[in-house]
mmCIF file of C-alpha atoms and ligand atoms in Angstrom:
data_model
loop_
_atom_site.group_PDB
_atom_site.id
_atom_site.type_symbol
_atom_site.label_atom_id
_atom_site.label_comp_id
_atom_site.label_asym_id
_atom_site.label_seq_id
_atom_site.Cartn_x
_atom_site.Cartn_y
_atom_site.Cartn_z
ATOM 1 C CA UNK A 379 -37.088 69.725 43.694
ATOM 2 C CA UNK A 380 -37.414 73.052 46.126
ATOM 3 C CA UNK A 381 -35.198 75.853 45.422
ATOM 4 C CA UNK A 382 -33.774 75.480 49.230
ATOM 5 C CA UNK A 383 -30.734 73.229 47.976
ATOM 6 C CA UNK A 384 -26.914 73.858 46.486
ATOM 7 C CA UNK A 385 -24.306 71.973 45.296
ATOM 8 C CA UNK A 386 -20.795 71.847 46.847
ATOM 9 C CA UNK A 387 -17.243 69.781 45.922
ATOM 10 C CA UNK A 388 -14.775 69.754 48.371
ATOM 11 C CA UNK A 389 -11.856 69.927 45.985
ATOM 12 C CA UNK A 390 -8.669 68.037 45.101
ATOM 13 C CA UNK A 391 -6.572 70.188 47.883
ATOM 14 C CA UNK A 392 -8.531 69.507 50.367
ATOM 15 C CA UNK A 393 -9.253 66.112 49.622
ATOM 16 C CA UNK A 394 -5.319 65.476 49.528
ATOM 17 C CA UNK A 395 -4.638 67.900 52.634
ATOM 18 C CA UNK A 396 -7.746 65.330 54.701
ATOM 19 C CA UNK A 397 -9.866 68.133 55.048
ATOM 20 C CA UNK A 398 -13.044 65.808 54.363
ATOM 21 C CA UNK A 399 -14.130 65.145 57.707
ATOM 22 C CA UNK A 400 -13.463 68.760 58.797
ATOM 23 C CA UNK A 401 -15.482 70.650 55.971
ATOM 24 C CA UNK A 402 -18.833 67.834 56.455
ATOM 25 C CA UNK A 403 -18.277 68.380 60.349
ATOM 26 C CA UNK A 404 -18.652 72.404 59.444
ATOM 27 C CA UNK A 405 -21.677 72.144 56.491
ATOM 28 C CA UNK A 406 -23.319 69.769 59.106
ATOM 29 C CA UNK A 407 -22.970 72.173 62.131
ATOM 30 C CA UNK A 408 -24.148 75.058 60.117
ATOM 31 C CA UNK A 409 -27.598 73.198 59.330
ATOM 32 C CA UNK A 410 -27.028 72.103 56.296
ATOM 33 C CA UNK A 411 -28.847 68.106 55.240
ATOM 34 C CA UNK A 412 -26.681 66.072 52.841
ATOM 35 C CA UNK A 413 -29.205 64.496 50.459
ATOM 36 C CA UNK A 414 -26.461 63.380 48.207
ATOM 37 C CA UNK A 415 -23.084 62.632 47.900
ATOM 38 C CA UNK A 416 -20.238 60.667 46.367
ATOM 39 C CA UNK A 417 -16.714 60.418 46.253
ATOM 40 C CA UNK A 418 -14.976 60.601 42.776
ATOM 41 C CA UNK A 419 -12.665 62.131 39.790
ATOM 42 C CA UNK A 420 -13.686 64.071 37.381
ATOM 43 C CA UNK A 421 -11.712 63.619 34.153
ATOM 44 C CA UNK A 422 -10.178 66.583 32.307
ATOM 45 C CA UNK A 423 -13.007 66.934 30.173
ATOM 46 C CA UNK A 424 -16.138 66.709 32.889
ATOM 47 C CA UNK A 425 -14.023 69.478 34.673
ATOM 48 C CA UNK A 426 -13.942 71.254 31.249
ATOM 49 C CA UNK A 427 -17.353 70.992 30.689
ATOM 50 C CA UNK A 428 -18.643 71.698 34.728
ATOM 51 C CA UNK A 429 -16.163 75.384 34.515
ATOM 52 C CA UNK A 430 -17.319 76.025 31.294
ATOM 53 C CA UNK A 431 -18.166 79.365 31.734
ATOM 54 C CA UNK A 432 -15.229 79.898 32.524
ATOM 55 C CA UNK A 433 -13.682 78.813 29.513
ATOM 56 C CA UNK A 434 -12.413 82.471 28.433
ATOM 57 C CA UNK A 435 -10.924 83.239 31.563
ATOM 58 C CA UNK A 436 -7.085 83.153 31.774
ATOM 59 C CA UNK A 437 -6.759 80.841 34.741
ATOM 60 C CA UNK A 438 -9.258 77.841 33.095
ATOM 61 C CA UNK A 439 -7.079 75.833 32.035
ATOM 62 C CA UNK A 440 -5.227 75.905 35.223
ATOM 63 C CA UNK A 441 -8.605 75.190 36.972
ATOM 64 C CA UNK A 442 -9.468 72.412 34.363
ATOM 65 C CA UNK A 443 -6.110 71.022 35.369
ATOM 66 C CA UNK A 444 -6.839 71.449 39.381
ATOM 67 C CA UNK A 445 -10.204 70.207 39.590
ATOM 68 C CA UNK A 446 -9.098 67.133 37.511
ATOM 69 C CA UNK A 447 -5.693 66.471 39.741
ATOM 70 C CA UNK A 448 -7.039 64.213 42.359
ATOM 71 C CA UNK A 449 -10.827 62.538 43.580
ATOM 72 C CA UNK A 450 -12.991 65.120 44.586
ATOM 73 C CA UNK A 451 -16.413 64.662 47.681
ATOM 74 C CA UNK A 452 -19.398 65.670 45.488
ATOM 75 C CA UNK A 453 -22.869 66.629 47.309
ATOM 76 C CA UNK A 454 -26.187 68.288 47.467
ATOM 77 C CA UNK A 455 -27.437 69.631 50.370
ATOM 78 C CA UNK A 456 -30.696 71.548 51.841
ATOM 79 C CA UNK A 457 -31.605 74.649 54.116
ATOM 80 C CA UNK A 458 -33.877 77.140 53.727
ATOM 81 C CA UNK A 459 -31.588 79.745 52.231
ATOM 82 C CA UNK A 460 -28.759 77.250 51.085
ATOM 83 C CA UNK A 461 -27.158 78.980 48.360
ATOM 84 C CA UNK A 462 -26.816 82.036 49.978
ATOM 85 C CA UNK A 463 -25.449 80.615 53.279
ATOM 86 C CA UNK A 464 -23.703 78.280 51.967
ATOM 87 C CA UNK A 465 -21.365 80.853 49.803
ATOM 88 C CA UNK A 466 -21.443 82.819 53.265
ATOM 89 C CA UNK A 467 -19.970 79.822 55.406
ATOM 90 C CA UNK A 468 -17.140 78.988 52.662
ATOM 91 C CA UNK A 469 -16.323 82.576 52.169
ATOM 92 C CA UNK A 470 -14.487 84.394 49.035
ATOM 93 C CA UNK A 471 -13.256 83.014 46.774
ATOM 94 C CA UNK A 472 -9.554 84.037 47.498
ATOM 95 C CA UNK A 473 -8.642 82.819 51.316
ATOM 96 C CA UNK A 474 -6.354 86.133 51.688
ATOM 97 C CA UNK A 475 -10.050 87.961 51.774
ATOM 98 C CA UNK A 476 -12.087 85.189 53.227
ATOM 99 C CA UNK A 477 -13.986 85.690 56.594
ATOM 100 C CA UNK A 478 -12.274 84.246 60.093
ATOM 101 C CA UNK A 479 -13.972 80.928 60.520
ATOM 102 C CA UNK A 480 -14.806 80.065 56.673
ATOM 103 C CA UNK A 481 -14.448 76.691 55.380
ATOM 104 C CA UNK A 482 -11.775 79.119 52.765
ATOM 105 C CA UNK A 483 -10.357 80.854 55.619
ATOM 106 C CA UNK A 484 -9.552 77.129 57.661
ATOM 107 C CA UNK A 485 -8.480 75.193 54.476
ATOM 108 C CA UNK A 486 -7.687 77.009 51.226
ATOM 109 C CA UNK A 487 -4.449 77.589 50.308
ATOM 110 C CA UNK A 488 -4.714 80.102 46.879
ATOM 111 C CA UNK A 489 -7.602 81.253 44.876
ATOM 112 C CA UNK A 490 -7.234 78.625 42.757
ATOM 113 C CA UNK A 491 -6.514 75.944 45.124
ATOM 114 C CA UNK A 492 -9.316 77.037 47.328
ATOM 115 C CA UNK A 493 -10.509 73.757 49.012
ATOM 116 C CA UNK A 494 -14.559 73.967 48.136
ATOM 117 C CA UNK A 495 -16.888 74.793 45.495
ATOM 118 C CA UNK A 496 -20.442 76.547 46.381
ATOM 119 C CA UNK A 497 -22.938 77.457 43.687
ATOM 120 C CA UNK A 498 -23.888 80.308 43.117
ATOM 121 C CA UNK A 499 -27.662 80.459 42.162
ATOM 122 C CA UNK A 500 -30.983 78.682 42.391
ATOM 123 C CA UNK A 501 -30.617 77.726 38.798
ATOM 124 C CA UNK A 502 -26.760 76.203 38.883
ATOM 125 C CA UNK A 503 -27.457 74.394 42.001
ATOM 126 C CA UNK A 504 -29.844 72.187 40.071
ATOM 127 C CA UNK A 505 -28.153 72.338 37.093
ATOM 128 C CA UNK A 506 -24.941 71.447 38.739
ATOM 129 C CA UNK A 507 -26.617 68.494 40.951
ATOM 130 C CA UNK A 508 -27.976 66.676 37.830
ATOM 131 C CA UNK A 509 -24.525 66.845 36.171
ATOM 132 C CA UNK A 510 -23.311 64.686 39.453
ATOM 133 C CA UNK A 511 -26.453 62.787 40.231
ATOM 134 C CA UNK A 512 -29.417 61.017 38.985
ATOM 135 C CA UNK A 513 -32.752 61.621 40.530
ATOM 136 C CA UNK A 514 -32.695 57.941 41.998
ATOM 137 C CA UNK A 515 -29.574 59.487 44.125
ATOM 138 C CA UNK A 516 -31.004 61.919 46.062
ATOM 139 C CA UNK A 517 -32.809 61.484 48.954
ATOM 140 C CA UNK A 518 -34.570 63.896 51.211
HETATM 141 P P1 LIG B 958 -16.472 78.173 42.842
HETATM 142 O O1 LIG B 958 -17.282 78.375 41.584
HETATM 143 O O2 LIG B 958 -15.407 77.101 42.703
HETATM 144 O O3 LIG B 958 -17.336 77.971 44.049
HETATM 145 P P2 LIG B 958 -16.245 80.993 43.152
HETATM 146 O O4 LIG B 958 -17.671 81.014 42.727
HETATM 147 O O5 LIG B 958 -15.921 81.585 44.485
HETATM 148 O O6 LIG B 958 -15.678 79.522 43.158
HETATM 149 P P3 LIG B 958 -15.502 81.671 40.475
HETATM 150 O O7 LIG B 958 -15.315 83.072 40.013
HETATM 151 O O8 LIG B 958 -16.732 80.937 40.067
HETATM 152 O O9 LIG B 958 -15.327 81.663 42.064
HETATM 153 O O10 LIG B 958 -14.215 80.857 40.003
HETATM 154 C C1 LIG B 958 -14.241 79.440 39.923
HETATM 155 C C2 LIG B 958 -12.929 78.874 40.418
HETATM 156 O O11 LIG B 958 -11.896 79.258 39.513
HETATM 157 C C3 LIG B 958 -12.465 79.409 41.772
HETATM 158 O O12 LIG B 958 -13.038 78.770 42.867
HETATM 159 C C4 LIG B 958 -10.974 79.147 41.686
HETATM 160 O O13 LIG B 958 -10.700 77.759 41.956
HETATM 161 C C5 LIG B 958 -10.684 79.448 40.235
HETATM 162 N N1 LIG B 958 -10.260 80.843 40.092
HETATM 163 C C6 LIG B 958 -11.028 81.945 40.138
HETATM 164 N N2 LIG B 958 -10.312 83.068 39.974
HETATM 165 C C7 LIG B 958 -9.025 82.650 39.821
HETATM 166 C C8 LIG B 958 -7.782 83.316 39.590
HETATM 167 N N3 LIG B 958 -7.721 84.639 39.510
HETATM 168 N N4 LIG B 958 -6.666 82.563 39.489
HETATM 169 C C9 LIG B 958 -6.723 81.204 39.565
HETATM 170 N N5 LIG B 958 -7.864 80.516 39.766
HETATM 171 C C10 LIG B 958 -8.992 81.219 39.892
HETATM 172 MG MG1 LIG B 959 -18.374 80.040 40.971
#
């Protein structure tokens, strides 16, 4: 697969707040192709295991708890760039110091309930789409 894709959930929050339709309207208008995507829960332990590294952090088990509280809209999607832009259109990861116009900015409510999840490299965007989708469910 080409290094041009990244893997995004919108999360529990925004799922629950019907934010869905607003956030794929916004990665769609900023270029982005869906080549996957699915709408699902992740149990307490695939949360564990997909925030791993963050498992010494004093807020994981908070964010295991989150992430596991409600379905979730799983995807993978390509642009030239997408990693990069794609953490530029959702903004930081606290809402208080998100950009004007960022999916974060619109829709997050905290830093932990902060309505999307963005990769953050090359390597994790693959390693992140296989743990949501087979081969046979991506297409280009
Ligand atoms: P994500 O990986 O979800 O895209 P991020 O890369 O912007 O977010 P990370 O540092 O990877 O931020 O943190 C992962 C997630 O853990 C955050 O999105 C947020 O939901 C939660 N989190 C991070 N910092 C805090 C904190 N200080 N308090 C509570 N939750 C936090
Ligand atoms: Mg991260």
């Amino acid at each position: 697969m080409s290094g041009n894709i990244t893997f995004t959930m919108i999360k529990p929050d925004a799922v629950k707040a019907g934010h869905i339709g607003n956030i794929l309207a916004k990665i769609n208008g900023a270029g982005f192709q869906i080549i996957a995507m699915k709408y699902t829960k992740l149990s307490a332990e695939k949360a564990g295991e997909f925030y791993a590294v963050h498992k010494e952090r004093p807020f994981y088990g908070e964010l295991v708890e989150f992430m596991s509280s409600g379905p979730i809209v799983a995807a993978v999607l390509k642009k030239e760039n997408a990693v990069a832009d794609f953490r530029e259109l959702i903004g930081a990861t606290n809402p208080a110091e998100a950009k004007e116009g960022t999916i974060r900015a619109l829709y997050a409510t905290s830093i932990g309930e902060n309505a999307v999840h963005g990769a953050d490299s090359d390597e994790n965007a693959r390693i992140e789409a296989s743990f949501h989708f087979a081969g046979t469910e991506m297409f280009e």
